[in-house]
XYZ file of C-alpha atoms in Angstrom:
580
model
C 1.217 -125.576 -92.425
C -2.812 -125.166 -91.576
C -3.724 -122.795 -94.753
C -5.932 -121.759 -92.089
C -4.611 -120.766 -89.351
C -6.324 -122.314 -86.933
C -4.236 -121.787 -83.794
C -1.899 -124.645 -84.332
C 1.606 -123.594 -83.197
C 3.166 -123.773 -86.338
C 0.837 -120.876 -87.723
C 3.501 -118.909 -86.672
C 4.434 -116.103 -89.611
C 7.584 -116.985 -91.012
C 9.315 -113.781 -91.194
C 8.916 -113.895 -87.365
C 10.916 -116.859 -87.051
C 14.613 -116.517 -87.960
C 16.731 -117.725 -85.467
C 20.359 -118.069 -84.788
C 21.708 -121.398 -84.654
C 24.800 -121.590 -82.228
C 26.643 -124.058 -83.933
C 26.572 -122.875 -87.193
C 26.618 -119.045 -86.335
C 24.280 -118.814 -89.322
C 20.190 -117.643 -88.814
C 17.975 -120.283 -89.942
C 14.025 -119.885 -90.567
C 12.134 -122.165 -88.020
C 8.901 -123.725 -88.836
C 8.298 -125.927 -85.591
C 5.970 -125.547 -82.944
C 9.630 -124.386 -80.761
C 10.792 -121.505 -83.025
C 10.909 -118.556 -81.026
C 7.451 -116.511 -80.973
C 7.092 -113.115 -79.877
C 4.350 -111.518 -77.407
C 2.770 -114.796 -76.948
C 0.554 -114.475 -73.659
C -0.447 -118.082 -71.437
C -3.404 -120.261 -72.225
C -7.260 -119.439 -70.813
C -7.316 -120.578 -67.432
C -8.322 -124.383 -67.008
C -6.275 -125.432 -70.056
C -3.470 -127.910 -69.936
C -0.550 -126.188 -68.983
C 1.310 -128.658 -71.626
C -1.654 -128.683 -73.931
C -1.188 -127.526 -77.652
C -4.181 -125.358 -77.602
C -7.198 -125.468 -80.367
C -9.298 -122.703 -81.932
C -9.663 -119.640 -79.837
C -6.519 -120.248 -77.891
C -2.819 -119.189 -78.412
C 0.135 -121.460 -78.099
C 2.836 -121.112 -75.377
C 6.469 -119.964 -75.354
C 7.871 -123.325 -75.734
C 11.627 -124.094 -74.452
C 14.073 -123.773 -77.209
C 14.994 -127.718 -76.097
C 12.266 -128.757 -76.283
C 10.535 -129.578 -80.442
C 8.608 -132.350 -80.577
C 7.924 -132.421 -84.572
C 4.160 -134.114 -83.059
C 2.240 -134.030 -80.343
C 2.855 -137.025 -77.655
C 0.832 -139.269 -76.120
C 0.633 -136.885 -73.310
C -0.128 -133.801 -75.732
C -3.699 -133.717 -76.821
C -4.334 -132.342 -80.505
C -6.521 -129.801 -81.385
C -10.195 -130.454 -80.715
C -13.093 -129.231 -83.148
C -16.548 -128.655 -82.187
C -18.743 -132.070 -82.373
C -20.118 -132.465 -86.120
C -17.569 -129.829 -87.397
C -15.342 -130.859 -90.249
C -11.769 -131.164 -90.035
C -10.915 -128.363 -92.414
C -13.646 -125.561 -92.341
C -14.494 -124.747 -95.920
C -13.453 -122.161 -98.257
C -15.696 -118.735 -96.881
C -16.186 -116.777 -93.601
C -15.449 -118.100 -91.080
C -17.405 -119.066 -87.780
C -16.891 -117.763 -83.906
C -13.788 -116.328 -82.372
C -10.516 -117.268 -84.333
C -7.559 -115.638 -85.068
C -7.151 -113.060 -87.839
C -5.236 -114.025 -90.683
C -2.599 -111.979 -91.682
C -3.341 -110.121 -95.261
C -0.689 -111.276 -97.986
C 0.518 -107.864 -98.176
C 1.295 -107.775 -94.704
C 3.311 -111.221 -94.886
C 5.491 -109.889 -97.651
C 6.056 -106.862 -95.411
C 7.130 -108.680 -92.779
C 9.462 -111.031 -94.485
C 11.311 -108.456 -96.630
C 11.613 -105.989 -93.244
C 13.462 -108.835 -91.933
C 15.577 -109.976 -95.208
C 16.339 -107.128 -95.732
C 17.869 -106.444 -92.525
C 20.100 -108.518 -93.699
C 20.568 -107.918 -97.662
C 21.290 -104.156 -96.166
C 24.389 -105.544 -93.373
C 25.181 -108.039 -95.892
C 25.601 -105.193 -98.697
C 27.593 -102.903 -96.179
C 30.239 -104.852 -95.037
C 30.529 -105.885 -99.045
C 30.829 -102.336 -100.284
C 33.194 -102.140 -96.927
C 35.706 -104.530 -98.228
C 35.424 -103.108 -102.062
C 36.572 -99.556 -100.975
C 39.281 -101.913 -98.859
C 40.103 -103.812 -102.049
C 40.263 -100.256 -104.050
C 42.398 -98.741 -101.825
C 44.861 -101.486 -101.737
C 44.785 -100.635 -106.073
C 45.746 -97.287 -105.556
C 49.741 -96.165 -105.634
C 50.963 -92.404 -103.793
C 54.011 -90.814 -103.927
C 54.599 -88.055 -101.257
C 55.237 -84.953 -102.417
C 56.186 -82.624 -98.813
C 55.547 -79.148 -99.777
C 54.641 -79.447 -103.646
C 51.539 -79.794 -103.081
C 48.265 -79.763 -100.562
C 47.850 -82.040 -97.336
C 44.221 -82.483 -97.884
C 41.235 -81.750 -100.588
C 38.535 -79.531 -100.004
C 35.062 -79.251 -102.249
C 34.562 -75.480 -101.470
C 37.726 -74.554 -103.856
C 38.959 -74.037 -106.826
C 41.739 -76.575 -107.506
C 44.249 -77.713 -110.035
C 45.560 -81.332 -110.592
C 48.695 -82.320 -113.116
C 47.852 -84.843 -115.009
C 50.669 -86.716 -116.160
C 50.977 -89.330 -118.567
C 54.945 -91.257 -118.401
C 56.833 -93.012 -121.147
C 57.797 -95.963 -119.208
C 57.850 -98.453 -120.474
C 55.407 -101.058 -118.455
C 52.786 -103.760 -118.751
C 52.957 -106.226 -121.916
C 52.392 -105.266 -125.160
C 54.190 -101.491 -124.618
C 57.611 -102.304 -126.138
C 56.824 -100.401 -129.365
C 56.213 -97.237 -127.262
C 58.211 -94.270 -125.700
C 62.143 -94.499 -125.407
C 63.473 -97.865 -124.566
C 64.943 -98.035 -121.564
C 62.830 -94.816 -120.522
C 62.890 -94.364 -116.357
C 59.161 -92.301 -117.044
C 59.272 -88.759 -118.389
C 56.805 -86.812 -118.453
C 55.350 -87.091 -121.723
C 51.629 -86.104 -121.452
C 51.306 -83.684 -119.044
C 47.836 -81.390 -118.847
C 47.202 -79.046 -116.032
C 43.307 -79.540 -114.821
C 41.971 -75.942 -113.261
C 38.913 -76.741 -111.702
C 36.329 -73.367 -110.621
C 35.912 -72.999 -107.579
C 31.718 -72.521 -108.092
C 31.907 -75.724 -110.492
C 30.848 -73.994 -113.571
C 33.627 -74.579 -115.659
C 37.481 -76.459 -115.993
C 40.323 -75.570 -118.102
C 42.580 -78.228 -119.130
C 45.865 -76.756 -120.303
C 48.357 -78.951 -122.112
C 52.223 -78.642 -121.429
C 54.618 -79.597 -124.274
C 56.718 -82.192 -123.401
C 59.320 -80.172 -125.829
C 58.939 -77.003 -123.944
C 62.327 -75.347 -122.903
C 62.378 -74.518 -119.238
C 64.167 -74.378 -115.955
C 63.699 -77.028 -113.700
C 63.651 -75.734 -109.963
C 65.664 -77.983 -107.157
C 63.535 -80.112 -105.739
C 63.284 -81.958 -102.305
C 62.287 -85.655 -102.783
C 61.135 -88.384 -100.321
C 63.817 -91.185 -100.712
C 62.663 -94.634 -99.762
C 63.801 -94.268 -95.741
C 61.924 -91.798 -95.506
C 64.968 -89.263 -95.859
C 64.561 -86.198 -98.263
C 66.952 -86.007 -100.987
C 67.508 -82.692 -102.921
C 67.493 -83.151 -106.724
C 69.572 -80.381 -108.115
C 67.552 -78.248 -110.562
C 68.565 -77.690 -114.228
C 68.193 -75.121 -116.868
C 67.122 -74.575 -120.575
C 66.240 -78.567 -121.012
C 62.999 -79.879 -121.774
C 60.147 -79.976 -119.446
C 59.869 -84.046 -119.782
C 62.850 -84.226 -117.748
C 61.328 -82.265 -114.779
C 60.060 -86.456 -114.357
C 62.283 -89.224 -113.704
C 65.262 -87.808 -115.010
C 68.225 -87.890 -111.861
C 65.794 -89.190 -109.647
C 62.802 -86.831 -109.534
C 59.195 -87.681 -108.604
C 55.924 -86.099 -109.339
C 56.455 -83.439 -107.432
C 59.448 -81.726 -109.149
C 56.963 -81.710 -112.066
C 54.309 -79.874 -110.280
C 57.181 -77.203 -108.800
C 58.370 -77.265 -112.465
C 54.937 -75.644 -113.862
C 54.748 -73.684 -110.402
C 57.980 -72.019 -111.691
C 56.652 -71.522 -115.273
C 53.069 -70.441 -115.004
C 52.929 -69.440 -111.686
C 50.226 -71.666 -110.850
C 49.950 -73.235 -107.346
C 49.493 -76.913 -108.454
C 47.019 -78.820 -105.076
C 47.556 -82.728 -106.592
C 48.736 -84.640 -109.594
C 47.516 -87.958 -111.023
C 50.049 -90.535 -113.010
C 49.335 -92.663 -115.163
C 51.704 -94.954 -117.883
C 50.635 -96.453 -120.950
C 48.683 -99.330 -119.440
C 46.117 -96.760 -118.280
C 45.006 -95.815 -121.675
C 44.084 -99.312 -122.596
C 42.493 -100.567 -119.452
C 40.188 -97.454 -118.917
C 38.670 -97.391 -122.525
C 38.172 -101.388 -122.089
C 36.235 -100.362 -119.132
C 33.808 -98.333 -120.552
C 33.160 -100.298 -123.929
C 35.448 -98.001 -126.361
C 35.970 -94.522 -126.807
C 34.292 -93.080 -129.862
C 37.129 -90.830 -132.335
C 37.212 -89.205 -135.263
C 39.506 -88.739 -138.247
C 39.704 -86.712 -141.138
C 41.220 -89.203 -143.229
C 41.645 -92.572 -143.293
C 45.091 -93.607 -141.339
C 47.833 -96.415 -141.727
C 50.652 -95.592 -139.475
C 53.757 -98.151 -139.809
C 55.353 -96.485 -136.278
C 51.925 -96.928 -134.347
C 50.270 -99.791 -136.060
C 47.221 -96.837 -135.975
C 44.151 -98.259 -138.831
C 40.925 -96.196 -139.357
C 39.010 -95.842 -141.691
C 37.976 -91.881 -142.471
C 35.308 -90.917 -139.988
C 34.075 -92.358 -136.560
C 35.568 -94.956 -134.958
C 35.272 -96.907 -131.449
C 38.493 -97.482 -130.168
C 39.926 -98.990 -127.093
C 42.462 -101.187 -125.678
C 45.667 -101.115 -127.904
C 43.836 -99.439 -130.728
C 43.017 -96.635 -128.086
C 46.911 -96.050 -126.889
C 48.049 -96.118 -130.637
C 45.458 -93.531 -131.229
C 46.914 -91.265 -128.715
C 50.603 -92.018 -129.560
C 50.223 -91.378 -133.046
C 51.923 -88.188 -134.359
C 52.927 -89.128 -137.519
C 49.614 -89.420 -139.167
C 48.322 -85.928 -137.929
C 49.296 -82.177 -138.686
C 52.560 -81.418 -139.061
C 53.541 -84.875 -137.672
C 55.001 -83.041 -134.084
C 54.279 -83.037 -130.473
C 51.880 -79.863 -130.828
C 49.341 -81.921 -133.216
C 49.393 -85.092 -131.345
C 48.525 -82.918 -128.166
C 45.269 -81.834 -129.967
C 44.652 -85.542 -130.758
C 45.209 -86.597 -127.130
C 42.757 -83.177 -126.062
C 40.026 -84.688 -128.508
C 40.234 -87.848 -127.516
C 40.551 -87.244 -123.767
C 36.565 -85.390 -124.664
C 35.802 -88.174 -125.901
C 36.495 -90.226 -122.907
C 34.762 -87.522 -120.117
C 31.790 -87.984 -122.853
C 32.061 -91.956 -121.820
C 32.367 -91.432 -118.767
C 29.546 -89.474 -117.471
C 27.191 -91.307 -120.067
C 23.640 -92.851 -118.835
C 25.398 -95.789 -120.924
C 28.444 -95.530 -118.317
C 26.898 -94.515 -114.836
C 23.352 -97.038 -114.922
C 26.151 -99.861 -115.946
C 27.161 -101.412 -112.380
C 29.199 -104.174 -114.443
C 31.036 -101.117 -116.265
C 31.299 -98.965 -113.193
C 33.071 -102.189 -111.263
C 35.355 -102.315 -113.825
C 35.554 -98.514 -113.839
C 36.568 -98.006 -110.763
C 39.354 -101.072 -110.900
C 41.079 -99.665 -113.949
C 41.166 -96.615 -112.569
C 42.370 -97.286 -108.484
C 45.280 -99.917 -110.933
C 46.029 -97.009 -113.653
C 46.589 -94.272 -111.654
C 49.140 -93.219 -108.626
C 48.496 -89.686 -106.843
C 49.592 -87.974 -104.056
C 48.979 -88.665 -100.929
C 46.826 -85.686 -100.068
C 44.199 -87.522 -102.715
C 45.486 -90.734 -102.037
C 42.285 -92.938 -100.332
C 39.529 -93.690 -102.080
C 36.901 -91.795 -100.509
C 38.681 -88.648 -101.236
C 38.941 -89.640 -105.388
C 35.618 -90.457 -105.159
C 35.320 -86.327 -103.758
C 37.595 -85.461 -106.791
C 35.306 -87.447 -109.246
C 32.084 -86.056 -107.701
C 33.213 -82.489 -107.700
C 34.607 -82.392 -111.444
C 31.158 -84.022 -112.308
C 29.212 -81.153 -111.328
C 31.085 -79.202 -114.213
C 28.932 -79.112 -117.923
C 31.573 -80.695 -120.561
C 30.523 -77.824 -122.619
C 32.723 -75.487 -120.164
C 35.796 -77.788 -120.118
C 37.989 -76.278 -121.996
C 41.160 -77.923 -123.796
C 44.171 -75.464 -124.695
C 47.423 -75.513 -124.869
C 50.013 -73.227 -122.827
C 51.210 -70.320 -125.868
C 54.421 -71.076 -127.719
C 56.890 -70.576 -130.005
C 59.620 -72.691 -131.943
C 62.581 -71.847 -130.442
C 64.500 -69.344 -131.954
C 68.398 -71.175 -130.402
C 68.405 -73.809 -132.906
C 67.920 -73.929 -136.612
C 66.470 -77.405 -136.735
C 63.142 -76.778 -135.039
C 62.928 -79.288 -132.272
C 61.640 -77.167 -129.177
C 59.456 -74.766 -128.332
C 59.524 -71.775 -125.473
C 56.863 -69.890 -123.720
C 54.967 -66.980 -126.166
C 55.538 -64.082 -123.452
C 53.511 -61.981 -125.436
C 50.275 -64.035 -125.048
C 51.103 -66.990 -122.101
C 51.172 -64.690 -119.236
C 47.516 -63.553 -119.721
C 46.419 -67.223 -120.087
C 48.189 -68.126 -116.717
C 46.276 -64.753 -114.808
C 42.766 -66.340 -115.983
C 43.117 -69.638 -114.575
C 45.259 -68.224 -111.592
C 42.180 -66.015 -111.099
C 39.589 -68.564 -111.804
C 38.089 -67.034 -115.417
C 36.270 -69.360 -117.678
C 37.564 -69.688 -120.916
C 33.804 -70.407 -121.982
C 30.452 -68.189 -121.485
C 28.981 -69.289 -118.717
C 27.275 -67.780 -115.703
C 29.868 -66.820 -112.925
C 28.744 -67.201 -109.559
C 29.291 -64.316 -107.221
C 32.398 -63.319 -109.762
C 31.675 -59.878 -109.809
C 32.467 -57.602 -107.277
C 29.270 -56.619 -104.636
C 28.378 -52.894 -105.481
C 29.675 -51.787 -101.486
C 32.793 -53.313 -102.440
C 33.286 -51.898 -106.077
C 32.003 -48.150 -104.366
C 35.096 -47.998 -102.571
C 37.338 -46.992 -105.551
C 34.796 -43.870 -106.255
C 35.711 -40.881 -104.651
C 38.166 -38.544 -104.508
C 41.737 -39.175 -105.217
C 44.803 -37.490 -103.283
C 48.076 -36.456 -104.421
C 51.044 -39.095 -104.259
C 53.084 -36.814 -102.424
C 50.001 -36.678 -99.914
C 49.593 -40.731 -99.237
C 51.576 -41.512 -95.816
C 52.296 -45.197 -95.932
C 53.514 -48.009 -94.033
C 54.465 -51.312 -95.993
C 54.663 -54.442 -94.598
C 55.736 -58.136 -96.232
C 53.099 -60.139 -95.580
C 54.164 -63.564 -97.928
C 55.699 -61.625 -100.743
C 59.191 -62.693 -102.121
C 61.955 -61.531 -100.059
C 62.889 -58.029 -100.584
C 59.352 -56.624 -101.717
C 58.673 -54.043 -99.402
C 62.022 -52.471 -99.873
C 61.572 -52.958 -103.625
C 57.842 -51.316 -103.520
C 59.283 -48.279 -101.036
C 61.812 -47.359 -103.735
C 59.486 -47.511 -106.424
C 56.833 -45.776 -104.430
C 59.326 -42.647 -103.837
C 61.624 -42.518 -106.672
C 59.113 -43.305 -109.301
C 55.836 -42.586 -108.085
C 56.782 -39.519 -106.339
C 55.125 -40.914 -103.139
C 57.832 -39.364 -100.297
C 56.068 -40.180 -97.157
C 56.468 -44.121 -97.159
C 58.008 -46.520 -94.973
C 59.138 -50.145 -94.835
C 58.760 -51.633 -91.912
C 59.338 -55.381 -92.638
C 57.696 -58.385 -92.206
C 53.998 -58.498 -91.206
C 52.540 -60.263 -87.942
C 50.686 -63.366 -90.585
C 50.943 -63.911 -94.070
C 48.180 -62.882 -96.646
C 46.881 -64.291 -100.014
C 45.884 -61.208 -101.041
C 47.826 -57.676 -101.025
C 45.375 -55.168 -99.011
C 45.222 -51.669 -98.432
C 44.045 -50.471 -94.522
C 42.594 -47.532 -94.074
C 40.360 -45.365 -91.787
C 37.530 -43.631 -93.374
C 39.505 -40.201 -93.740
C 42.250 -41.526 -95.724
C 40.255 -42.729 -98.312
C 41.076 -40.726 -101.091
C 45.023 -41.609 -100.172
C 43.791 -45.416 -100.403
C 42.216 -44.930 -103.557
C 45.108 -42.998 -104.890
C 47.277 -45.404 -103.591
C 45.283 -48.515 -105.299
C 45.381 -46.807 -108.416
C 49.360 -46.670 -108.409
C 49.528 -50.334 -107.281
C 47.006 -51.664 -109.554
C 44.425 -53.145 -107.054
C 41.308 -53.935 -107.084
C 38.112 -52.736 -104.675
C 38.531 -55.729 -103.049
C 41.883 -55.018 -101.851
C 40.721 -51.911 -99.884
C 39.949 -52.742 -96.173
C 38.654 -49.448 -94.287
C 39.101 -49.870 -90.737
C 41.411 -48.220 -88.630
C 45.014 -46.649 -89.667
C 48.390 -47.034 -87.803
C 50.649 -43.924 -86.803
C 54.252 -44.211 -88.516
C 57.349 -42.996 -87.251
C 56.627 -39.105 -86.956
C 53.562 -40.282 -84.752
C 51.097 -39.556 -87.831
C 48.387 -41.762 -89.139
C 49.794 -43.337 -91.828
C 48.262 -46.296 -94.442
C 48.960 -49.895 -94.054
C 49.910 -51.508 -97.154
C 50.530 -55.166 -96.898
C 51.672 -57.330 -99.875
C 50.653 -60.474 -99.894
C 51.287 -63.967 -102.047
C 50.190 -62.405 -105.044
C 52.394 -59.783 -105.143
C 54.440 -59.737 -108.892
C 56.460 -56.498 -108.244
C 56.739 -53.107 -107.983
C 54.644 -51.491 -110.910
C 52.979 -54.849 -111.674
C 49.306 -54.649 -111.809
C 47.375 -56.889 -109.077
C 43.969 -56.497 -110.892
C 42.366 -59.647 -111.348
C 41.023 -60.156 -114.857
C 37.716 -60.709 -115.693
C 37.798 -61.948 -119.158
C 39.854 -65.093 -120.523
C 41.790 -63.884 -123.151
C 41.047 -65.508 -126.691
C 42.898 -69.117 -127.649
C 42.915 -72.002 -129.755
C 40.788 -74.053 -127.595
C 38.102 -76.803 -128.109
C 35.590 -78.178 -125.861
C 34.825 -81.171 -124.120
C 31.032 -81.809 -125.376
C 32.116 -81.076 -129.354
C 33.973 -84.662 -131.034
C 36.778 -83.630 -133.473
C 37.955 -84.897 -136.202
C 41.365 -84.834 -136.397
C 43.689 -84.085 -139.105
């Protein structure tokens, strides 16, 4: 090429001339006098019209056919002034030529048009990887366990569940031989809905409940009822006669209470390939271990484990505690800190080898339901639990006692003394850590409504309504409200027009000292007052409109939400344990 530029056709700028070549289907870069040129106007009038024109002129669109590498015998080259040299010398430059294009400007041009196509090329790549991970990923459909669909403006909860099976090489010296996948890890995930904390809560695999029936997708897409069972262990709420994932979630539904939105599986595999993909997990231990039944060895202190080392680690009980379920589980808490820690580390997340590898072990370890089950909406899951501090996740474990039906201690059952008010904080979204709540406290209109005046029970004229409550609630709440409460002029009236989330209270503005009256008896909150407009009852009188909704417990039961977590043994997911 003419360093120069001095009109010569192929002083053409390079990034200008990619062109597609029709039998390849591939774009080539052009350097002939033929490669296609852009806002090109004709030669000065009296040139050749075939001429390849000299200094001062510009060259013509030449036909794609037509690229002579030279200029013919009928194709004069470019003339020079008498006496000039061939190539001017280094310096400015005499009379009317060209400009030369700056170097920055070249570079411009050709990375605007590479990357044109690094940008299409990287596209369709990351296209096809979110293809390839969703191919990785494994649901199960659940029906009516749990949610359609996953929504970032929510607080939600995910069962984690970690299964005995026995699968992948290497696992024969874990779980029960022969096991069809119990639930053996389970840990229910309660995520805020304003992001500022999570609560992990940790389900004995030994705890004594009563597994609910439970409708399961069958193969041909037929549902199969699994007949529930009562007093066994929760483990068996998995796998046991048949049952999926979601008798597990309806399991700790009927135990806690909780509304569970999605679950996440994993088996013993996961544990290895997931702490291989982010280097090693860092642990701790008080004292230096040799376990014969896990093949566990560390040395007292820190340790990086992952891989095998990393699932005996977590399988271990006989090392730690009392050697039983309840100490492992605070092993398997630490160590799960240990891996968010990984996780989320500049180490991790500025590591695209690491995060490729992430994000395979992770689509492979896990299956899900199908309401989380594409990769896009994990990636939402991921995202959204990221935006919580691991200095407000909080590991516990759901409140227990051995139980007191056998004399070798084997089992445990639900503490009923201290479980319930663990399972109203996380059903009402309180942090188990100090952090700032986000619109968590009532607004001051809201909290006025309950200051005032208060009637007399046998003044509040009432109209209830079921609206989501368990069957037989209204009539249940009228005969409280009269024969206990000494509240006469009540009514039940049956089902309301929609279901509610929420028990309310509707009111016009001169009832409000029956509302309040009313909410104090019931145990609501401001919240649950709504003055608007009243309804006339039977009599033709204006009458209150009490609605219970999903949240109702019973007649006498308190609906007030609390505001404080009560205290636990808990740890957090920013502290590294050793254990013991």
């Amino acid at each position: 090429m003419d360093a120069q530029g001095r009109g010569r056709a192929d002083n053409i700028d390079p990034a200008d001339q990619w062109v597609l070549n029709p039998n390849t289907g591939e774009y080539e870069l052009r350097l002939t006098p033929s490669a296609p040129q852009s806002g090109v106007p004709r030669p000065r009038r009296g040139s050749p019209a075939n001429a390849v024109p000299g200094a001062g002129t510009r060259a013509r669109r030449a036909p794609e056919r037509e690229s002579p590498a030279t200029p013919g015998p009928d194709v004069p080259g470019p003339r020079r002034r008498r006496g000039a040299p061939a190539e001017p010398p280094p310096g400015r430059r005499k009379g009317r030529t060209k400009p030369k294009k700056s170097k920055a400007k070249k570079i411009l041009l050709w990375t605007g048009g590479s990357m044109a196509f690094v940008l299409v090329a990287v596209s369709a790549a990351g296209y096809l990887y979110l293809k390839h991970l969703e191919g990785n990923v494994s649901t199960t459909d659940v029906g009516s366990a749990g949610k359609k669909g996953f929504s970032k403006d929510e607080a939600f909860n995910i069962l984690i569940i970690g299964t005995d099976k026995r699968t992948g090489k290497g696992n024969e010296g874990y779980g029960d031989k022969g096991s069809v996948g119990h639930a053996d890890t389970n840990i229910l995930l309660h995520v805020s809905k304003d992001r500022t904390n999570a609560t992990a809560l940790s389900i004995p695999r030994d705890l004594i409940v009563d597994v609910p029936d439970c409708p399961t997708k069958q193969p041909d897409g037929s549902e199969k009822v699994v007949p529930g069972t009562q007093s066994v262990r929760f483990n068996t709420s998995l796998g046991q006669d048949g049952r999926d994932p979601g008798c597990t979630m309806r399991t700790v539904k009927a135990v806690t209470g909780i509304s569970v939105d999605h679950f996440m599986m994993a088996d013993f595999n996961a544990v290895k390939t997931l702490t291989s993909a982010v280097g090693g997990v860092d642990v701790c231990v008080a004292h230096a271990v040799n376990d014969k039944e896990s093949h566990l060895k560390l040395p007292a202190g820190k340790s990086k484990v992952e891989g095998e080392q990393a699932l005996a680690f977590v399988r271990t009980r006989h090392s730690f505690g009392n050697q039983g379920d309840l100490d492992r589980i605070k092993v398997q808490q630490q160590f799960l800190g240990s891996l968010m820690r990984k996780m989320s580390s500049s180490d991790t997340l500025t590591n695209p080898a690491k995060l490729i590898s992430l994000a395979e072990a992770a689509t492979k370890a896990l299956t899900v339901d199908t309401g989380i089950g594409n990769v896009s909406t994990l990636k939402d899951v991921a995202l959204e639990l990221k935006k919580v501090p691991t200095k407000n996740i909080t590991f516990t474990t759901v409140p227990v006692l051995d139980n007191p039906a056998e004399k070798v201690k084997a089992t445990v059952v639900v503490n009923q003394s201290q479980a319930p008010a663990v399972f109203d904080a996380i059903k009402s979204d309180v942090s188990f850590t100090a952090v700032k709540q986000k619109e968590k406290k009532e607004k001051a209109e809201v909290a006025a409504r309950l200051k005032g005046t208060r009637s007399a029970a046998a003044d509040i004229r009432v109209d209830i309504y079921n609206g989501g409550a368990p069957g037989g609630s209204a009539q249940e709440t009228l005969n409280w409200l009269q024969n206990t409460e000494g509240v006469p002029k009540s009514s039940q009236l049956g089902n309301a027009a929609a279901p509610l989330s929420k028990t309310t209270v509707e009111y016009s503005p001169d009832q409000a000292d029956q509302a309040r009256k009313l909410a104090d008896l019931m145990g609501l909150s401001a919240s649950a007052l709504k003055p608007g407009k009243s309804e006339k009852n039977s009599q033709g009188l204006p009458a209150i409109v009490l609605t219970l909704g999903k949240d109702f417990k019973g007649a006498g039961v308190s609906l007030t939400t609390p505001t404080k977590a009560p205290e636990v043994d808990k740890s957090t997911a920013d502290k590294t344990v050793c254990a013991s």
